[in-house]
XYZ file of C-alpha atoms in Angstrom:
783
model
C 62.313 100.306 239.704
C 62.862 97.203 237.666
C 62.368 99.184 234.497
C 65.036 101.600 235.551
C 67.498 98.812 236.346
C 66.799 97.130 233.049
C 67.396 100.443 231.231
C 70.675 100.985 233.068
C 71.807 97.485 232.168
C 70.953 98.107 228.517
C 72.846 101.369 228.508
C 75.894 99.737 229.966
C 75.624 96.946 227.383
C 75.380 99.564 224.578
C 78.365 101.438 226.028
C 80.365 98.201 226.294
C 79.512 97.273 222.712
C 80.396 100.808 221.533
C 83.768 100.587 223.246
C 84.292 97.036 222.020
C 83.343 97.843 218.446
C 84.804 101.289 218.370
C 87.784 100.163 216.390
C 85.683 98.839 213.590
C 83.473 101.831 212.921
C 85.999 104.502 213.913
C 88.312 103.474 211.064
C 85.544 103.593 208.459
C 85.068 106.650 206.284
C 81.830 108.455 207.363
C 78.983 108.854 204.926
C 78.508 112.447 203.660
C 75.172 114.050 202.796
C 74.379 117.639 201.620
C 71.399 119.897 202.192
C 70.830 123.610 201.768
C 69.683 125.578 204.845
C 66.037 126.513 204.993
C 65.143 123.330 203.088
C 61.526 122.195 203.765
C 60.787 119.410 206.354
C 60.633 115.992 204.683
C 63.313 116.876 202.083
C 64.754 113.497 200.912
C 68.509 113.182 201.675
C 69.477 109.592 200.834
C 68.533 105.891 200.959
C 70.635 104.293 203.710
C 69.845 100.736 202.590
C 71.358 101.551 199.189
C 74.352 103.365 200.610
C 75.053 100.511 203.132
C 74.514 97.789 200.585
C 71.625 96.200 202.458
C 68.244 95.065 201.420
C 65.235 96.855 202.774
C 64.014 93.811 204.687
C 67.479 93.266 206.104
C 67.737 96.916 207.082
C 64.303 96.782 208.738
C 65.162 93.605 210.594
C 68.315 95.156 212.069
C 66.213 97.900 213.692
C 68.178 100.988 212.603
C 68.167 104.240 214.557
C 69.678 107.718 213.902
C 71.606 109.080 216.879
C 72.841 112.732 216.997
C 74.603 114.914 219.458
C 72.271 117.759 218.619
C 69.470 118.508 221.088
C 66.916 118.366 218.346
C 66.265 115.557 215.958
C 66.941 117.112 212.575
C 66.837 113.799 210.672
C 64.092 111.291 210.215
C 64.757 107.606 209.155
C 62.064 105.357 207.713
C 63.073 101.832 208.913
C 61.003 100.142 206.336
C 62.336 101.893 203.274
C 65.667 103.158 204.571
C 64.933 106.688 203.338
C 66.640 109.458 205.245
C 64.853 112.831 205.190
C 64.994 116.196 206.849
C 62.913 116.371 209.983
C 62.801 120.245 210.203
C 64.150 123.392 208.636
C 67.748 124.127 209.380
C 69.255 127.596 209.937
C 72.965 127.350 209.111
C 73.701 130.642 210.915
C 72.059 129.350 214.057
C 73.760 125.962 213.939
C 77.308 127.025 212.900
C 77.561 130.835 212.865
C 80.534 131.922 210.797
C 82.063 128.434 210.804
C 82.602 127.027 207.378
C 81.892 124.366 206.427
C 78.817 123.734 208.569
C 78.847 119.960 209.093
C 76.511 118.146 211.543
C 77.717 114.619 212.540
C 75.362 111.791 213.329
C 75.450 107.976 213.703
C 73.356 105.157 212.331
C 72.908 102.402 214.952
C 72.044 98.844 214.037
C 70.883 96.787 217.057
C 70.564 93.295 215.471
C 73.381 92.697 215.311
C 74.934 95.733 216.899
C 76.799 98.000 214.471
C 77.377 101.728 214.235
C 77.915 103.740 210.998
C 79.225 107.283 211.036
C 77.726 109.951 208.868
C 77.769 113.728 208.331
C 75.277 116.281 207.033
C 76.802 119.308 205.339
C 74.434 122.263 205.563
C 75.094 124.662 202.689
C 74.605 128.384 203.088
C 72.039 130.369 201.149
C 71.850 134.178 200.916
C 69.168 134.753 203.447
C 70.697 137.676 205.296
C 71.452 141.252 204.212
C 74.521 143.258 205.224
C 73.976 145.377 208.297
C 76.029 148.365 209.641
C 76.198 148.589 213.422
C 75.804 152.347 213.327
C 73.310 154.318 211.335
C 75.788 157.162 210.949
C 79.604 157.238 210.741
C 81.187 160.651 211.683
C 84.574 161.498 210.001
C 86.874 164.546 210.453
C 89.363 165.397 207.682
C 91.869 168.227 207.506
C 91.477 170.369 204.482
C 95.224 170.083 203.954
C 94.896 166.350 203.362
C 96.362 165.576 200.063
C 94.397 163.621 197.475
C 95.025 159.917 197.810
C 94.758 159.909 201.570
C 92.678 156.950 202.770
C 90.355 156.781 205.746
C 89.215 153.430 207.177
C 85.452 153.084 207.574
C 83.234 150.787 209.585
C 82.551 147.422 207.943
C 79.061 145.934 207.541
C 78.100 142.594 209.117
C 76.525 139.696 207.248
C 75.552 136.364 208.852
C 76.037 134.530 205.558
C 79.349 133.181 204.563
C 81.371 132.680 201.423
C 80.070 134.499 198.369
C 76.933 135.361 200.277
C 78.932 137.559 202.615
C 79.844 141.211 201.994
C 81.812 141.498 198.737
C 81.845 145.209 197.877
C 81.194 148.724 199.075
C 79.977 151.788 197.141
C 79.519 155.400 198.053
C 77.094 157.906 196.700
C 78.429 159.957 193.771
C 80.558 162.937 194.790
C 83.442 165.061 193.580
C 85.877 164.369 196.377
C 85.943 160.784 197.496
C 85.785 157.262 196.271
C 85.715 153.895 198.075
C 88.684 151.572 197.962
C 88.002 148.010 199.174
C 90.740 145.968 200.865
C 90.920 142.382 202.077
C 91.401 141.876 205.748
C 91.970 138.902 207.999
C 89.658 135.808 207.783
C 88.399 136.901 204.455
C 86.642 140.036 205.772
C 86.818 143.040 203.474
C 86.772 146.624 204.750
C 86.185 149.934 203.028
C 88.517 152.910 202.818
C 87.422 156.391 201.920
C 90.041 157.849 199.517
C 90.343 161.541 198.933
C 90.253 162.324 195.206
C 90.781 166.025 195.354
C 91.812 168.577 198.003
C 89.112 169.759 200.314
C 88.389 173.458 200.929
C 86.690 174.086 204.188
C 85.611 177.576 203.141
C 83.655 176.132 200.250
C 82.549 172.732 201.648
C 82.677 172.535 205.379
C 80.705 169.314 205.585
C 79.804 166.346 203.258
C 77.180 163.651 203.790
C 77.638 160.469 201.813
C 75.723 157.147 201.800
C 77.898 154.032 202.131
C 76.366 150.829 200.682
C 77.539 147.303 201.465
C 76.797 144.627 198.870
C 77.045 140.848 199.308
C 77.818 138.309 196.575
C 74.623 136.331 196.637
C 72.031 135.959 193.991
C 70.008 138.003 194.240
C 72.342 140.616 195.759
C 71.446 141.921 199.181
C 72.649 145.295 200.508
C 72.817 147.529 203.577
C 73.497 151.248 203.985
C 74.799 153.796 206.482
C 75.415 157.560 206.427
C 78.983 158.926 206.439
C 79.150 162.499 207.761
C 82.471 164.308 206.877
C 83.614 167.409 208.723
C 86.467 169.417 206.965
C 89.123 170.844 209.272
C 91.743 173.431 208.369
C 95.512 173.281 209.414
C 99.088 174.051 208.176
C 101.345 171.486 209.813
C 102.331 169.186 206.936
C 105.532 169.216 204.843
C 105.476 168.290 201.224
C 105.458 164.519 200.681
C 106.434 162.720 197.452
C 104.011 160.204 196.080
C 106.947 157.787 195.767
C 110.116 157.958 197.812
C 111.953 156.130 195.017
C 111.480 156.410 191.276
C 113.172 153.900 188.974
C 113.406 154.886 185.312
C 114.977 153.043 182.381
C 116.189 155.304 179.536
C 117.753 154.219 176.250
C 121.135 155.695 175.594
C 119.938 156.980 172.235
C 117.121 159.073 173.708
C 117.079 162.520 172.106
C 118.095 165.553 174.025
C 115.064 167.238 175.587
C 113.082 164.024 176.071
C 111.120 163.534 179.286
C 112.891 161.307 181.833
C 110.369 161.210 184.656
C 107.891 163.423 186.479
C 108.099 163.380 190.223
C 105.114 164.478 192.321
C 104.924 165.709 195.880
C 101.815 166.684 197.887
C 101.430 169.273 200.608
C 98.371 169.096 202.799
C 98.584 172.755 203.618
C 96.788 175.555 201.798
C 97.929 178.814 200.314
C 101.623 179.482 200.140
C 102.208 176.625 202.515
C 100.954 174.240 199.948
C 102.939 175.610 197.006
C 105.839 173.230 196.079
C 109.011 174.029 194.165
C 111.190 171.143 192.759
C 114.958 171.262 192.517
C 118.016 168.973 192.479
C 119.527 168.430 195.894
C 123.304 168.456 196.101
C 123.658 167.354 192.454
C 127.071 166.573 190.928
C 128.431 168.436 187.940
C 127.780 165.397 185.695
C 124.147 165.297 186.754
C 123.635 169.019 186.204
C 125.144 168.724 182.722
C 122.994 165.701 181.842
C 119.527 166.511 183.355
C 117.356 169.492 184.065
C 114.134 169.735 186.078
C 111.040 171.913 185.794
C 110.666 173.568 189.253
C 106.854 173.740 188.979
C 105.830 170.415 187.479
C 108.640 168.184 188.733
C 109.331 166.930 185.232
C 112.949 165.882 184.628
C 114.263 166.284 181.072
C 117.400 165.069 179.306
C 119.889 167.807 178.797
C 122.742 165.961 177.057
C 123.233 162.704 175.222
C 123.636 159.514 177.200
C 126.284 156.847 176.671
C 125.862 153.511 178.230
C 129.515 152.671 177.843
C 130.470 155.756 179.910
C 127.761 155.755 182.616
C 125.144 153.132 183.282
C 123.290 154.544 186.284
C 122.428 158.064 187.488
C 121.096 158.669 190.946
C 119.232 161.946 191.323
C 117.991 163.446 194.623
C 115.075 165.820 194.102
C 113.798 168.210 196.795
C 110.201 169.529 197.026
C 109.927 172.709 199.091
C 106.777 174.615 200.021
C 106.386 178.285 200.743
C 106.583 177.769 204.455
C 110.096 176.415 204.271
C 109.160 172.733 204.735
C 110.594 170.236 202.243
C 110.625 166.617 201.255
C 112.967 164.540 199.184
C 112.831 161.628 196.812
C 115.404 159.604 194.831
C 115.241 159.052 191.132
C 117.418 156.210 189.762
C 117.928 156.480 186.018
C 119.207 153.246 184.452
C 120.656 153.761 181.032
C 119.741 150.826 178.828
C 122.162 149.695 176.213
C 121.496 149.874 172.472
C 123.624 148.250 169.865
C 125.579 151.410 168.937
C 129.106 150.060 169.103
C 130.365 147.834 166.341
C 132.726 145.011 167.391
C 136.427 145.716 167.515
C 139.315 143.545 166.318
C 142.676 143.964 168.049
C 145.478 142.253 166.104
C 148.146 140.776 168.318
C 150.419 139.211 165.714
C 150.491 138.668 161.978
C 152.900 136.408 160.080
C 153.420 137.158 156.364
C 154.731 135.669 154.233
C 154.286 132.105 155.169
C 156.168 129.272 153.486
C 154.324 127.097 151.067
C 153.972 123.342 151.654
C 154.144 123.866 155.453
C 151.697 122.101 157.699
C 149.306 123.891 160.060
C 150.780 127.367 160.541
C 149.572 130.177 162.747
C 149.051 133.180 160.517
C 147.490 135.717 162.937
C 146.533 136.040 166.590
C 143.863 138.602 167.481
C 141.255 139.489 170.060
C 137.730 140.771 169.553
C 135.559 142.897 171.878
C 132.311 144.866 171.936
C 131.709 147.750 174.323
C 127.959 147.062 174.459
C 126.329 144.597 176.846
C 124.129 141.544 176.824
C 123.320 140.225 173.343
C 124.743 143.391 171.930
C 128.173 142.300 173.166
C 127.927 138.688 171.964
C 129.927 138.249 168.816
C 130.466 135.768 165.978
C 133.747 135.720 164.054
C 134.138 134.314 160.570
C 136.198 134.469 157.334
C 135.430 133.621 153.692
C 134.405 129.999 153.269
C 136.508 129.353 150.177
C 139.916 130.008 151.724
C 142.361 127.348 153.012
C 142.279 128.939 156.499
C 140.554 128.171 159.780
C 139.570 130.321 162.717
C 140.162 128.748 166.121
C 138.722 130.379 169.235
C 140.306 130.342 172.664
C 139.606 131.968 176.004
C 138.970 135.656 176.498
C 137.730 136.171 172.960
C 141.148 135.357 171.477
C 141.297 133.826 168.032
C 144.029 132.256 165.929
C 144.004 132.142 162.184
C 145.735 129.001 160.962
C 146.235 127.277 157.623
C 143.851 124.440 156.924
C 146.192 122.657 154.581
C 149.610 123.174 152.961
C 149.556 126.138 150.575
C 150.910 126.180 147.001
C 152.428 129.416 145.947
C 152.234 128.441 142.267
C 148.478 128.069 142.574
C 147.994 131.285 144.588
C 150.731 133.508 145.927
C 148.585 136.018 147.814
C 145.418 135.774 149.904
C 143.253 138.689 150.886
C 141.439 137.544 154.018
C 138.496 139.453 155.409
C 137.839 138.722 159.060
C 134.229 139.606 159.828
C 133.069 140.129 163.410
C 129.271 140.406 163.911
C 127.484 141.066 167.107
C 124.049 139.579 168.005
C 122.394 142.910 168.753
C 119.367 144.346 166.958
C 120.193 145.607 164.491
C 123.367 143.579 164.068
C 126.662 145.500 163.620
C 129.734 144.078 162.065
C 133.361 145.004 161.610
C 135.529 143.752 158.760
C 139.331 143.574 159.047
C 141.304 142.848 155.905
C 144.740 141.235 156.046
C 147.022 140.179 153.212
C 148.920 136.911 153.517
C 151.796 136.283 151.106
C 153.021 132.812 150.347
C 156.842 132.472 150.105
C 158.316 130.108 147.522
C 159.888 126.694 147.968
C 161.775 125.109 145.110
C 159.231 122.365 144.510
C 158.827 122.751 140.742
C 161.334 121.770 138.138
C 161.715 123.888 135.005
C 159.331 122.792 132.282
C 160.096 123.132 128.592
C 157.437 124.625 126.429
C 157.847 121.549 124.185
C 159.074 118.088 124.846
C 160.989 118.166 121.635
C 162.099 120.934 119.242
C 162.730 120.652 115.519
C 165.072 123.305 114.061
C 165.954 123.926 110.445
C 169.260 125.391 109.201
C 170.293 125.867 105.628
C 173.595 124.347 104.656
C 176.578 126.487 104.047
C 175.515 128.656 106.959
C 177.874 131.160 108.467
C 179.509 130.106 111.780
C 177.851 131.325 114.972
C 174.515 131.511 113.215
C 171.471 131.621 115.536
C 169.470 128.620 114.541
C 166.685 128.622 117.171
C 165.833 128.697 120.816
C 164.507 126.469 123.522
C 162.505 127.868 126.347
C 161.667 126.491 129.814
C 159.618 128.123 132.533
C 159.698 127.541 136.256
C 156.558 128.312 138.214
C 158.570 129.013 141.335
C 159.801 132.495 142.177
C 163.084 134.264 142.673
C 166.258 132.232 142.383
C 164.057 129.094 142.315
C 162.660 130.266 139.017
C 165.928 131.395 137.331
C 166.730 128.810 134.636
C 170.134 127.941 133.218
C 170.387 126.053 129.929
C 173.104 123.539 128.988
C 173.873 120.920 126.340
C 173.742 117.420 127.674
C 176.544 115.058 126.531
C 175.578 112.231 124.155
C 177.649 109.093 123.679
C 176.054 107.934 120.459
C 176.625 111.091 118.415
C 178.954 110.449 115.393
C 180.166 114.088 115.515
C 181.207 115.790 118.749
C 178.295 117.967 119.795
C 180.483 120.743 121.049
C 181.843 121.246 117.514
C 178.399 121.644 116.014
C 176.237 123.835 118.292
C 176.400 125.925 121.418
C 173.658 127.282 123.758
C 173.364 130.525 125.588
C 172.899 129.481 129.268
C 170.722 132.456 130.052
C 168.156 132.517 127.285
C 168.399 129.112 125.558
C 169.458 130.503 122.141
C 171.149 127.830 120.020
C 174.016 128.682 117.568
C 175.671 126.645 114.807
C 179.430 126.686 115.412
C 180.418 125.489 111.933
C 179.172 125.640 108.414
C 176.984 122.578 107.793
C 176.962 120.539 104.611
C 173.677 118.840 103.762
C 175.501 116.274 101.590
C 177.651 115.283 104.592
C 175.211 115.627 107.531
C 171.538 115.948 106.987
C 170.280 115.834 110.611
C 171.484 115.434 114.141
C 169.829 115.535 117.543
C 170.875 116.226 121.096
C 169.354 116.903 124.551
C 169.165 120.251 126.297
C 168.891 120.568 130.046
C 167.205 123.373 132.045
C 168.311 123.733 135.703
C 166.981 126.202 138.240
C 169.030 127.930 140.901
C 167.103 126.580 143.858
C 168.498 124.507 146.648
C 168.408 121.682 145.863
C 168.423 122.466 142.141
C 165.785 120.880 139.954
C 166.145 120.206 136.224
C 164.433 118.829 133.148
C 165.392 117.862 129.591
C 164.160 118.383 126.088
C 165.109 116.757 122.798
C 166.366 119.043 119.990
C 166.515 117.783 116.433
C 168.412 119.852 113.866
C 167.482 119.323 110.225
C 169.924 120.641 107.590
C 168.083 122.174 104.648
C 169.618 121.675 101.263
C 170.955 124.611 99.265
C 171.453 124.566 95.557
C 175.248 124.437 95.716
C 175.825 121.546 93.232
C 175.455 122.004 89.500
C 174.206 119.070 87.412
C 176.943 116.597 86.404
C 176.748 114.825 83.084
C 177.485 111.095 83.247
C 177.024 110.486 79.581
C 178.347 111.336 77.158
C 181.688 111.813 78.840
C 183.099 115.297 78.416
C 186.723 114.660 79.493
C 187.478 111.891 76.946
C 190.380 112.491 74.516
C 188.132 111.682 71.577
C 184.575 112.775 71.438
C 181.828 110.166 71.182
C 179.843 110.193 67.976
C 176.294 108.911 67.670
C 175.321 107.212 64.423
C 171.909 107.772 62.924
C 170.718 106.091 59.726
C 169.223 108.376 57.273
C 166.235 106.037 56.947
C 165.305 106.679 60.637
C 161.709 107.511 61.254
C 160.683 110.666 63.183
C 161.057 109.962 66.962
C 164.041 107.731 66.430
C 166.124 107.515 69.673
C 169.473 108.896 68.867
C 171.015 108.862 72.396
C 170.290 109.761 75.982
C 171.975 112.397 78.054
C 172.527 111.065 81.615
C 173.161 113.597 84.360
C 172.981 113.748 88.165
C 172.806 116.459 90.844
C 174.369 116.135 94.291
C 171.588 118.236 95.903
C 168.163 117.102 97.053
C 164.583 117.978 96.555
C 163.788 120.470 93.875
C 167.408 121.383 93.743
C 167.980 117.920 92.131
C 165.049 118.139 89.780
C 166.685 118.240 86.261
C 165.321 119.400 82.960
C 166.906 119.096 79.486
C 166.704 121.358 76.519
C 168.402 121.604 73.168
C 170.514 124.736 73.283
C 172.194 124.640 69.825
C 171.904 122.382 66.728
C 173.470 122.257 63.309
C 170.033 121.710 61.786
C 167.414 123.353 63.901
C 164.294 121.322 63.922
C 165.965 118.039 62.995
C 166.444 116.819 66.517
C 164.617 117.245 69.780
C 165.404 116.572 73.460
C 162.846 115.244 75.840
C 162.850 117.635 78.786
C 162.075 115.058 81.466
C 164.586 112.277 80.645
C 167.204 113.721 78.317
C 166.489 111.416 75.405
C 167.443 112.777 72.013
C 165.086 111.871 69.203
C 164.745 112.792 65.564
C 162.057 115.330 65.004
C 161.428 114.639 61.261
C 162.557 112.468 58.368
C 166.125 112.895 57.289
C 166.845 114.153 53.799
C 169.809 114.236 51.532
C 170.144 117.948 52.165
C 170.850 117.436 55.784
C 174.568 117.685 56.609
C 176.025 114.290 57.530
C 177.670 115.786 60.583
C 175.443 117.262 63.202
C 176.597 118.996 66.382
C 174.059 119.293 69.276
C 174.525 121.285 72.507
C 172.172 120.057 75.264
C 171.644 122.205 78.452
C 170.992 120.347 81.746
C 169.449 122.666 84.434
C 168.249 121.981 87.975
C 165.245 123.540 89.643
C 167.130 125.368 92.433
C 167.078 129.039 93.272
C 169.073 130.285 91.486
C 169.166 127.363 89.054
C 172.519 125.775 88.134
C 173.262 124.150 84.816
C 175.674 122.203 82.721
C 175.972 121.647 78.962
C 177.074 118.722 76.913
C 177.994 118.535 73.213
C 176.722 115.684 71.129
C 178.218 114.692 67.769
C 175.775 112.903 65.431
C 176.866 111.231 62.212
C 174.176 110.608 59.601
C 174.940 107.319 57.831
C 173.211 105.132 55.288
C 172.372 101.909 57.104
C 175.627 102.001 59.222
C 177.671 101.286 56.049
C 178.939 104.808 55.582
C 182.594 105.122 56.566
C 183.560 106.873 59.800
C 183.491 110.645 59.535
C 185.853 112.569 61.776
C 184.469 115.062 64.166
C 184.491 118.687 63.173
C 187.600 119.290 65.210
C 189.465 116.705 63.144
C 188.281 117.883 59.675
C 190.969 120.481 59.455
C 193.608 117.923 60.277
C 192.342 115.273 57.837
C 193.478 116.607 54.471
C 193.158 113.350 52.599
C 190.215 111.028 52.537
C 190.431 108.224 55.069
C 191.050 104.666 54.224
C 187.772 102.712 53.889
C 189.082 100.029 56.211
C 189.729 102.600 58.879
C 186.235 103.872 58.540
C 184.786 100.436 59.029
C 186.903 99.820 62.093
C 185.802 103.094 63.600
C 182.148 102.364 62.965
C 182.496 98.875 64.458
C 184.277 100.264 67.469
C 181.646 102.886 68.029
C 178.867 100.296 67.796
C 180.518 98.004 70.233
C 181.191 100.875 72.624
C 177.618 101.976 72.454
C 176.259 98.561 73.147
C 178.663 98.058 75.992
C 177.709 101.421 77.571
C 174.057 100.646 77.266
C 174.578 97.258 78.868
C 176.524 98.813 81.763
C 173.833 101.375 82.349
C 171.135 98.723 82.409
C 173.204 96.619 84.834
C 173.745 99.635 87.152
C 170.089 100.538 87.095
C 169.017 96.999 87.985
C 171.422 96.768 90.916
C 170.423 100.110 92.269
C 166.762 99.257 92.062
C 167.238 96.087 94.040
C 169.237 97.739 96.727
C 166.909 100.693 96.829
C 163.887 98.419 97.150
C 165.412 96.712 100.175
C 166.081 99.953 102.082
C 163.532 102.280 100.541
C 161.618 102.596 103.781
C 164.276 104.760 105.457
C 167.274 104.955 103.118
C 166.125 106.315 99.752
C 163.631 109.104 100.447
C 161.816 110.100 97.299
C 160.276 113.583 97.188
C 156.559 113.422 97.296
C 153.983 115.465 95.457
C 153.345 116.402 91.857
C 156.276 117.823 89.892
C 156.177 119.926 86.781
C 155.883 117.945 83.586
C 159.198 119.226 82.150
C 161.184 118.248 85.249
C 162.428 114.867 86.396
C 162.859 114.106 90.094
C 165.973 111.975 89.837
C 167.015 112.566 93.492
C 170.569 112.673 92.487
C 170.397 109.991 89.795
C 170.074 112.129 86.702
C 167.920 110.495 84.022
C 168.191 106.963 85.120
C 164.916 105.039 85.128
C 165.002 104.345 88.922
C 165.537 106.676 91.893
C 169.048 106.709 93.263
C 171.124 109.079 95.323
C 174.880 109.114 94.966
C 177.883 111.297 94.354
C 180.176 111.156 91.335
C 183.889 111.495 91.338
C 186.073 111.588 88.170
C 189.567 110.164 88.044
C 191.323 113.050 86.540
C 194.526 112.868 84.664
C 194.249 109.253 83.579
C 193.052 109.976 80.102
C 191.154 106.785 80.139
C 187.718 108.329 80.487
C 187.109 106.303 83.763
C 184.406 107.513 86.154
C 183.073 106.087 89.381
C 179.838 106.194 91.388
C 180.938 106.853 95.002
C 179.542 107.762 98.451
C 175.781 107.302 98.318
C 174.021 109.950 100.339
C 172.111 107.286 102.294
C 174.922 105.718 104.385
C 173.684 102.175 103.878
C 174.351 102.214 100.153
C 177.605 100.520 99.255
C 180.072 102.225 96.918
C 180.339 100.923 93.400
C 182.206 101.917 90.296
C 182.555 101.076 86.696
C 184.609 102.442 83.868
C 184.405 102.760 80.134
C 187.646 102.377 78.173
């Protein structure tokens, strides 16, 4: 009795402690251990001392015990080592049945001090059971009119194992009519279906016996079998039935005519004529009948006409299957026409502005819209123009584009643009459309006329006829129309010594210049003026060019003899001593020419002589020298005719007559000239002869002195202004010519004009009007 009381007290204490300490161990995560069913007794599971973090002595001192709700003690704990082992073999199917996972909870109780640890033992399944059918034989009745594909549910096999060790597949013995189809059911259970592969014929095979085998997924595989007995029944109470009530077909719009669209299939479980099916369209529209056709026996639908996605995207066909007994079934075929990229993009021009004015800012040239009748990527488009044009494409909503100028245009650079607008879709293959437009650029008067030269030099020969065309100026204007029409005009000049309007005129339309008067080189050698070119734009633009007119010399002045004078009342006689050596200078013929250049180059030659061979004339300077020794046989009076000729074309000339008196040492009395011989009948008085000789000598010396003086003065003045006042012809001249530039045979280069004072009888002559304006006039006279 005392023992019972003591036991009850201990149980109440344990219960009290369990309730008191329940919060501590209930919140802890339980320990989990694994073991396969059918494991041998004594199988080591774990070391609790290690898992609890206790030493073996400490674990032993705390007096551990394993407590389980199970009626049997399936675990064994060694309190000395802490090893937990299996106390007996475990049968998972007996403990848990089909429950998964199979987990057995237990507790580890520590008495000193009191503490409870939760733990679980997970019993893993092994494949220790084979599938079992409840019935040894499964009877099955099937109408012979059953169409192939019909499925018949069969009895499932039972397997006490779980997971992969449970039934995983079914097979049936080989035959020509059926096969097994396995389906997943609720709670992971699979069940077999017997599927008819071909129609049954009761007259040929009234009964079939097949072996159904169930296989589990264990290793090794376990199996179970049962017999399936099939009885074939005959009937005729089924209408044709399509395999699919709805067929969906996609067909490219470029499919060739005659291609197969779809094949529909209907089954009739009847036999004989009741099972013969004929296919046809049911209430088809005219469009469908023109586009498709069906084979009444096979149910194949073919394309009868070409498809066009842009016209029709979807066709809905209703097909009827009718057997010989008058029963029928229907199905629907939806043909979706798929688009191909068979439509190039289109460009619809809304407005086009041409021409457009140059120099204008951003200007809208064209507005257009693009479209593509395809769909999807086939309808997506990219629009572009040439990259090297001064235009931009700007897109807006609804596929509208504007073509605008990127910068101001210059008509003079380019007056016409051929723009190709290219629209490309993104289909495969890509299609494109090109639209060409021509944009003209209208002109603005932004360019002044430009002369072909900044200055023009024109030559005109003197003594020209009035209204002579002397040259042209030309200016071009890169503008167009009236902006490029140029009018020429003479610009007034305030510093011109001669009124320009009296010298030249210009044709305002073509720039031809005309000399209005006959020009004289000796009076005006050059003049210049400015010409203006003005266009007819608004406002008008103009430019200028300098025109320089040079007067070319003509050979219109014959040489003029300065010495000896030809208009004197008494001829001049030169004295030559008979003792003169060959080469003795007798006199010098001085002549000038009012022309210039080669027209003023003078040459001298002896035209006539009393004694040929006695005298000679130097061609380049007009000096007269003796050619040989004089003899007593030579006539005392010699008459020489010297020809002075210029180098013009045609050449002009003048002649001068020289009278030479041969004397003996200048003591011979004066001999009258040949013209006076006839008049002098008596010999002259010796005194008169002496006076004449003295006068001639003095006159010769005086003339020579004057010539030297004039030459010196002219050289000095010419040296001071030779840079721009006394132009001397350059180049090599022929040896027989002298370039006197208007100075005759003087030793220096001068240019002047000669005027004679006629009617005085004094033999006076003057040097007047130098051609270079800066030369002063001078004169001298010989009495």
